Amino acid sequence: MTSADHPAEPDHPAEPRPGGGSTASRVQRWVLWLGPLLAAAATLIWSGNFVIARVVSGEIPPVQTAFWRWAIALAVLLPFAARGLWEHRRLIRERAPYIALVSLLGVTLFNTLIYVAGHTTSATNLALIAAASPVAIAVFAAVGGERLSPRRITGMAVALVAVVGLITKGDPAVLIGMDLATGDLWMLAAMFTFAGYSALLRRKPQELPAVVFLAATVLFGLVMLLPAQVVSLVVQGGFTPTPGNLSALLYIGAASSALAFFLWNRSVEMIGATRAGVLYYLQPVCVAALAYLTIGEPVTGAQAVCAVLIVAGVALSSSRR
């Protein structure tokens, strides 16, 4: 947690209040619950992205999808962050190399690589590679000094096995018969960029409010994405706007980018990249639930068991110990 998450200790211990514990301890307990909730909320929003963003598949080139996604996100963030960007302009200039690196990984590359990967590999391969994201986040965080307890490692292992079981429907032949394509390499690159992005969030300048930091990274990332956008427009041409693809862009821009990344960043700041990353395992559960509720996709008994195991593994790994 950051120093901002720990209220200053009073000269004398706080008097216990009815209901148990001092005000400071209750605030700390609230933060410990709030961090995982924020990560879970971001994961749920990103899960909706998998269902809704199918509309743009094949209609909008990958780079253009990423560019307009973040352009919409910046438009959503600016009313809340414009004043802060101006007030903290000196600090942003001083930390420009760090912000540029975070922006390159989280904004310019991550989603762009996923969109590119989706054109040349199967959804199953994408999901299986994405399932390793929390492990990569944990490795990056451990290199950065974050502690991994045996309970946390066990919970991650349980959740990972259950995620693979959910995606493969318990059929080992799916893993054995995986036909690696070029898109799988792009997805591996996307996984590592997101892991690096999440690990670097712990180094965020504490003087920068969360919404200002996110707006700065989106702005930096868009500038770095602009040359690829120009090349895509020249080589591939633009896309024909329709109510479907515009609605999808609006969702992935406002919800999956502006809101979800804000929630994720705050979660990592509160509880660390590893604990937040474990919540990412809930994504296939959320996707399955949303697919069942929206398009009536059936859920088998094996999938239900895997979903319970994922939740159990996440709960175990998200504990304080």
Short mmCIF file of C-alpha atoms in Angstrom, two decimals:
data_model
loop_
_atom_site.label_atom_id
_atom_site.label_comp_id
_atom_site.label_asym_id
_atom_site.label_seq_id
_atom_site.Cartn_x
_atom_site.Cartn_y
_atom_site.Cartn_z
CA MET A 1 0.00 0.00 0.00
CA THR A 2 1.07 3.58 -0.44
CA SER A 3 1.64 6.00 2.38
CA ALA A 4 -1.62 7.66 1.43
CA ASP A 5 -3.44 4.47 2.30
CA HIS A 6 -2.06 4.49 5.85
CA PRO A 7 -3.51 7.31 7.96
CA ALA A 8 -0.95 9.01 10.18
CA GLU A 9 -0.68 7.42 13.61
CA PRO A 10 -2.10 9.61 16.41
CA ASP A 11 -0.05 10.57 19.48
CA HIS A 12 -2.25 8.34 21.59
CA PRO A 13 -3.88 5.07 20.53
CA ALA A 14 -7.39 5.55 19.22
CA GLU A 15 -10.10 4.60 21.65
CA PRO A 16 -11.92 1.42 20.67
CA ARG A 17 -15.42 2.10 19.40
CA PRO A 18 -18.50 -0.04 19.50
CA GLY A 19 -18.27 -2.50 16.62
CA GLY A 20 -14.58 -3.22 17.26
CA GLY A 21 -11.27 -1.63 16.32
CA SER A 22 -9.96 1.91 15.99
CA THR A 23 -10.86 4.18 13.12
CA ALA A 24 -7.41 3.65 11.57
CA SER A 25 -7.68 -0.13 11.67
CA ARG A 26 -11.14 -0.03 10.16
CA VAL A 27 -9.87 2.20 7.34
CA GLN A 28 -7.05 -0.27 6.69
CA ARG A 29 -9.50 -3.20 6.64
CA TRP A 30 -11.70 -1.29 4.21
CA VAL A 31 -8.72 -0.68 1.90
CA LEU A 32 -7.85 -4.40 2.00
CA TRP A 33 -11.37 -5.22 0.82
CA LEU A 34 -11.66 -2.30 -1.60
CA GLY A 35 -8.50 -3.19 -3.57
CA PRO A 36 -9.70 -6.67 -4.62
CA LEU A 37 -13.19 -5.30 -5.34
CA LEU A 38 -11.73 -2.71 -7.72
CA ALA A 39 -9.66 -5.37 -9.51
CA ALA A 40 -12.73 -7.63 -9.77
CA ALA A 41 -14.80 -4.75 -11.17
CA ALA A 42 -12.12 -4.01 -13.80
CA THR A 43 -12.01 -7.71 -14.72
CA LEU A 44 -15.81 -7.79 -15.10
CA ILE A 45 -15.73 -4.77 -17.41
CA TRP A 46 -12.94 -6.30 -19.50
CA SER A 47 -15.02 -9.50 -19.70
CA GLY A 48 -17.85 -7.52 -21.27
CA ASN A 49 -15.30 -6.30 -23.78
CA PHE A 50 -14.82 -9.90 -25.02
CA VAL A 51 -18.55 -10.23 -25.63
CA ILE A 52 -19.37 -6.79 -27.03
CA ALA A 53 -16.21 -6.02 -28.98
CA ARG A 54 -16.84 -8.99 -31.33
CA VAL A 55 -18.84 -6.50 -33.37
CA VAL A 56 -15.69 -4.75 -34.59
CA SER A 57 -13.89 -7.95 -35.56
CA GLY A 58 -13.18 -7.77 -39.29
CA GLU A 59 -14.74 -4.31 -39.60
CA ILE A 60 -12.00 -2.11 -38.15
CA PRO A 61 -8.24 -2.69 -38.57
CA PRO A 62 -6.49 -3.58 -35.27
CA VAL A 63 -4.41 -0.40 -34.98
CA GLN A 64 -7.43 1.78 -35.70
CA THR A 65 -9.47 -0.08 -33.10
CA ALA A 66 -6.77 0.57 -30.51
CA PHE A 67 -6.34 4.22 -31.53
CA TRP A 68 -10.03 5.12 -31.38
CA ARG A 69 -10.43 3.13 -28.17
CA TRP A 70 -7.86 5.31 -26.41
CA ALA A 71 -8.97 8.51 -28.11
CA ILE A 72 -12.46 7.96 -26.66
CA ALA A 73 -10.92 7.12 -23.29
CA LEU A 74 -8.96 10.39 -23.29
CA ALA A 75 -12.11 12.35 -24.18
CA VAL A 76 -13.86 10.73 -21.20
CA LEU A 77 -10.95 11.42 -18.82
CA LEU A 78 -10.10 15.01 -19.76
CA PRO A 79 -13.06 16.71 -18.01
CA PHE A 80 -11.85 15.11 -14.76
CA ALA A 81 -8.10 15.37 -15.36
CA ALA A 82 -7.40 18.51 -17.48
CA ARG A 83 -6.89 20.81 -14.50
CA GLY A 84 -4.69 18.25 -12.73
CA LEU A 85 -2.58 17.72 -15.86
CA TRP A 86 -1.85 21.45 -15.95
CA GLU A 87 -1.18 21.74 -12.21
CA HIS A 88 1.21 18.75 -12.24
CA ARG A 89 2.85 19.52 -15.59
CA ARG A 90 6.29 19.97 -14.00
CA LEU A 91 6.14 16.59 -12.24
CA ILE A 92 4.88 14.94 -15.44
CA ARG A 93 7.85 16.38 -17.35
CA GLU A 94 10.27 15.19 -14.65
CA ARG A 95 8.83 11.65 -14.70
CA ALA A 96 8.27 11.61 -18.48
CA PRO A 97 10.60 8.60 -19.13
CA TYR A 98 8.69 6.47 -16.59
CA ILE A 99 5.27 7.61 -17.82
CA ALA A 100 6.32 7.00 -21.42
CA LEU A 101 7.39 3.42 -20.61
CA VAL A 102 4.12 2.69 -18.77
CA SER A 103 2.17 4.24 -21.65
CA LEU A 104 4.06 2.22 -24.25
CA LEU A 105 3.28 -1.06 -22.47
CA GLY A 106 -0.28 -0.43 -21.26
CA VAL A 107 -1.72 1.85 -23.95
CA THR A 108 0.30 1.71 -27.18
CA LEU A 109 1.12 -2.01 -27.25
CA PHE A 110 -1.11 -4.14 -25.01
CA ASN A 111 -4.52 -3.96 -26.66
CA THR A 112 -3.04 -3.36 -30.12
CA LEU A 113 -1.16 -6.66 -29.87
CA ILE A 114 -4.34 -8.46 -28.74
CA TYR A 115 -6.30 -7.11 -31.73
CA VAL A 116 -3.48 -8.16 -34.09
CA ALA A 117 -3.30 -11.62 -32.48
CA GLY A 118 -7.04 -12.14 -32.84
CA HIS A 119 -6.75 -12.03 -36.63
CA THR A 120 -4.37 -14.99 -36.87
CA THR A 121 -5.16 -17.39 -34.03
CA SER A 122 -8.11 -19.04 -32.35
CA ALA A 123 -10.08 -17.71 -29.40
CA THR A 124 -9.09 -20.80 -27.40
CA ASN A 125 -5.38 -20.13 -27.90
CA LEU A 126 -5.85 -16.49 -26.94
CA ALA A 127 -7.69 -17.46 -23.76
CA LEU A 128 -5.11 -20.09 -22.77
CA ILE A 129 -2.22 -17.66 -23.20
CA ALA A 130 -4.11 -14.91 -21.36
CA ALA A 131 -4.62 -17.37 -18.48
CA ALA A 132 -0.89 -17.11 -17.78
CA SER A 133 -1.09 -13.33 -17.30
CA PRO A 134 -1.39 -13.45 -13.48
CA VAL A 135 1.66 -15.71 -13.31
CA ALA A 136 3.67 -13.28 -15.44
CA ILE A 137 2.44 -10.38 -13.29
CA ALA A 138 3.54 -12.23 -10.15
CA VAL A 139 7.00 -12.93 -11.61
CA PHE A 140 7.47 -9.29 -12.62
CA ALA A 141 6.24 -8.12 -9.22
CA ALA A 142 8.54 -10.53 -7.38
CA VAL A 143 11.51 -9.20 -9.36
CA GLY A 144 10.42 -5.74 -8.22
CA GLY A 145 10.48 -6.85 -4.58
CA GLU A 146 6.85 -7.85 -3.93
CA ARG A 147 6.53 -10.80 -1.54
CA LEU A 148 4.84 -14.03 -2.67
CA SER A 149 3.58 -16.15 0.23
CA PRO A 150 3.04 -19.93 -0.08
CA ARG A 151 -0.72 -19.40 0.32
CA ARG A 152 -0.75 -16.90 -2.53
CA ILE A 153 1.25 -19.20 -4.79
CA THR A 154 -1.08 -22.12 -3.97
CA GLY A 155 -4.16 -20.04 -4.73
CA MET A 156 -2.68 -18.95 -8.06
CA ALA A 157 -1.91 -22.56 -8.97
CA VAL A 158 -5.45 -23.73 -8.14
CA ALA A 159 -6.99 -20.87 -10.13
CA LEU A 160 -4.66 -21.44 -13.11
CA VAL A 161 -5.48 -25.16 -13.33
CA ALA A 162 -9.19 -24.39 -13.04
CA VAL A 163 -8.98 -21.70 -15.75
CA VAL A 164 -7.26 -24.11 -18.14
CA GLY A 165 -9.92 -26.73 -17.31
CA LEU A 166 -12.68 -24.20 -17.98
CA ILE A 167 -11.23 -23.12 -21.33
CA THR A 168 -10.45 -26.65 -22.54
CA LYS A 169 -13.69 -28.07 -21.08
CA GLY A 170 -11.57 -30.65 -19.26
CA ASP A 171 -10.25 -32.18 -22.47
CA PRO A 172 -6.43 -32.63 -22.42
CA ALA A 173 -6.50 -33.13 -26.18
CA VAL A 174 -7.14 -29.40 -26.58
CA LEU A 175 -3.76 -28.65 -25.00
CA ILE A 176 -1.97 -31.45 -26.83
CA GLY A 177 -3.45 -30.42 -30.15
CA MET A 178 -2.72 -26.69 -29.84
CA ASP A 179 -1.54 -25.44 -33.20
CA LEU A 180 0.64 -22.44 -32.44
CA ALA A 181 0.22 -19.65 -34.98
CA THR A 182 1.77 -16.23 -35.51
CA GLY A 183 -1.06 -14.76 -33.47
CA ASP A 184 0.03 -16.75 -30.44
CA LEU A 185 3.38 -14.95 -30.45
CA TRP A 186 1.56 -11.61 -30.61
CA MET A 187 -0.61 -12.71 -27.69
CA LEU A 188 2.45 -13.76 -25.67
CA ALA A 189 3.91 -10.31 -26.30
CA ALA A 190 0.62 -8.74 -25.16
CA MET A 191 0.66 -10.85 -21.98
CA PHE A 192 4.16 -9.71 -21.07
CA THR A 193 3.41 -6.06 -21.82
CA PHE A 194 0.40 -6.14 -19.47
CA ALA A 195 2.48 -7.87 -16.77
CA GLY A 196 5.20 -5.26 -17.10
CA TYR A 197 2.63 -2.46 -17.05
CA SER A 198 1.00 -3.81 -13.88
CA ALA A 199 4.34 -4.26 -12.09
CA LEU A 200 5.46 -0.73 -12.97
CA LEU A 201 2.30 0.80 -11.50
CA ARG A 202 3.80 0.43 -8.02
CA ARG A 203 6.34 3.10 -8.98
CA LYS A 204 3.67 5.68 -9.82
CA PRO A 205 4.49 9.16 -8.44
CA GLN A 206 2.32 9.42 -5.32
CA GLU A 207 1.84 13.15 -5.89
CA LEU A 208 -0.10 12.43 -9.08
CA PRO A 209 -3.82 11.76 -8.52
CA ALA A 210 -4.93 8.47 -10.08
CA VAL A 211 -7.13 10.04 -12.76
CA VAL A 212 -4.36 12.50 -13.75
CA PHE A 213 -1.81 9.69 -14.01
CA LEU A 214 -4.14 7.62 -16.19
CA ALA A 215 -4.92 10.60 -18.45
CA ALA A 216 -1.18 11.30 -18.82
CA THR A 217 -0.45 7.68 -19.79
CA VAL A 218 -3.31 7.66 -22.31
CA LEU A 219 -2.05 10.93 -23.81
CA PHE A 220 1.53 9.65 -24.06
CA GLY A 221 0.32 6.32 -25.45
CA LEU A 222 -1.85 7.95 -28.11
CA VAL A 223 1.06 10.09 -29.30
CA MET A 224 3.18 6.94 -29.69
CA LEU A 225 0.29 5.14 -31.44
CA LEU A 226 -0.35 8.01 -33.89
CA PRO A 227 2.30 7.04 -36.50
CA ALA A 228 0.89 3.49 -36.70
CA GLN A 229 -2.61 4.97 -37.05
CA VAL A 230 -1.51 7.13 -39.98
CA VAL A 231 0.16 4.16 -41.69
CA SER A 232 -2.97 2.04 -41.18
CA LEU A 233 -5.20 4.72 -42.70
CA VAL A 234 -2.92 5.07 -45.72
CA VAL A 235 -2.43 1.33 -46.31
CA GLN A 236 -5.76 -0.14 -45.17
CA GLY A 237 -8.10 2.82 -45.41
CA GLY A 238 -10.67 3.82 -42.83
CA PHE A 239 -13.76 1.93 -41.72
CA THR A 240 -17.44 2.43 -42.39
CA PRO A 241 -19.18 3.62 -39.19
CA THR A 242 -22.28 1.67 -38.20
CA PRO A 243 -24.38 1.79 -35.03
CA GLY A 244 -22.89 -1.58 -34.06
CA ASN A 245 -19.19 -0.79 -34.39
CA LEU A 246 -19.59 2.73 -32.97
CA SER A 247 -21.37 1.35 -29.91
CA ALA A 248 -18.62 -1.23 -29.50
CA LEU A 249 -15.92 1.45 -29.75
CA LEU A 250 -17.77 3.58 -27.22
CA TYR A 251 -17.88 0.68 -24.77
CA ILE A 252 -14.26 -0.34 -25.11
CA GLY A 253 -13.20 3.31 -24.98
CA ALA A 254 -15.27 4.61 -22.07
CA ALA A 255 -15.75 1.43 -20.02
CA SER A 256 -12.93 -0.99 -20.90
CA SER A 257 -10.28 1.74 -21.16
CA ALA A 258 -11.08 4.81 -19.06
CA LEU A 259 -13.07 3.19 -16.25
CA ALA A 260 -11.53 -0.29 -16.09
CA PHE A 261 -7.92 0.91 -16.26
CA PHE A 262 -8.64 3.51 -13.56
CA LEU A 263 -10.06 0.79 -11.30
CA TRP A 264 -7.15 -1.57 -12.07
CA ASN A 265 -4.52 1.09 -11.40
CA ARG A 266 -6.07 1.98 -8.06
CA SER A 267 -6.29 -1.69 -7.11
CA VAL A 268 -2.60 -2.30 -7.86
CA GLU A 269 -1.72 0.82 -5.88
CA MET A 270 -3.68 -0.51 -2.88
CA ILE A 271 -2.91 -4.23 -2.81
CA GLY A 272 0.01 -4.80 -5.20
CA ALA A 273 0.28 -6.24 -8.69
CA THR A 274 0.26 -9.90 -7.61
CA ARG A 275 -2.97 -9.81 -5.60
CA ALA A 276 -4.68 -7.69 -8.23
CA GLY A 277 -3.40 -10.00 -10.98
CA VAL A 278 -4.97 -13.05 -9.36
CA LEU A 279 -8.39 -11.40 -9.72
CA TYR A 280 -7.75 -11.52 -13.48
CA TYR A 281 -8.45 -15.26 -13.23
CA LEU A 282 -12.12 -14.37 -12.73
CA GLN A 283 -12.32 -13.18 -16.33
CA PRO A 284 -13.30 -16.53 -17.93
CA VAL A 285 -15.95 -16.96 -15.21
CA CYS A 286 -17.33 -13.51 -15.98
CA VAL A 287 -17.20 -14.14 -19.73
CA ALA A 288 -19.08 -17.42 -19.34
CA ALA A 289 -21.71 -15.77 -17.13
CA LEU A 290 -22.16 -12.85 -19.52
CA ALA A 291 -22.35 -15.18 -22.53
CA TYR A 292 -25.01 -17.25 -20.74
CA LEU A 293 -27.05 -14.16 -19.79
CA THR A 294 -26.75 -12.32 -23.12
CA ILE A 295 -26.62 -14.97 -25.84
CA GLY A 296 -27.84 -18.04 -23.96
CA GLU A 297 -24.59 -19.99 -24.24
CA PRO A 298 -25.02 -23.13 -22.06
CA VAL A 299 -22.83 -23.85 -19.00
CA THR A 300 -21.87 -27.48 -18.35
CA GLY A 301 -21.40 -29.13 -14.97
CA ALA A 302 -17.62 -29.35 -15.50
CA GLN A 303 -17.49 -25.63 -16.27
CA ALA A 304 -19.45 -24.88 -13.10
CA VAL A 305 -16.97 -26.93 -11.02
CA CYS A 306 -14.03 -25.11 -12.64
CA ALA A 307 -15.70 -21.76 -11.92
CA VAL A 308 -16.05 -22.66 -8.23
CA LEU A 309 -12.38 -23.72 -8.12
CA ILE A 310 -11.32 -20.45 -9.75
CA VAL A 311 -13.22 -18.43 -7.16
CA ALA A 312 -11.71 -20.55 -4.37
CA GLY A 313 -8.19 -20.11 -5.75
CA VAL A 314 -8.68 -16.36 -6.11
CA ALA A 315 -10.01 -16.09 -2.55
CA LEU A 316 -7.05 -18.08 -1.19
CA SER A 317 -4.47 -16.08 -3.12
CA SER A 318 -6.09 -12.73 -2.30
CA SER A 319 -5.85 -13.27 1.45
CA ARG A 320 -3.48 -11.07 3.43
CA ARG A 321 -1.04 -13.87 4.37
#
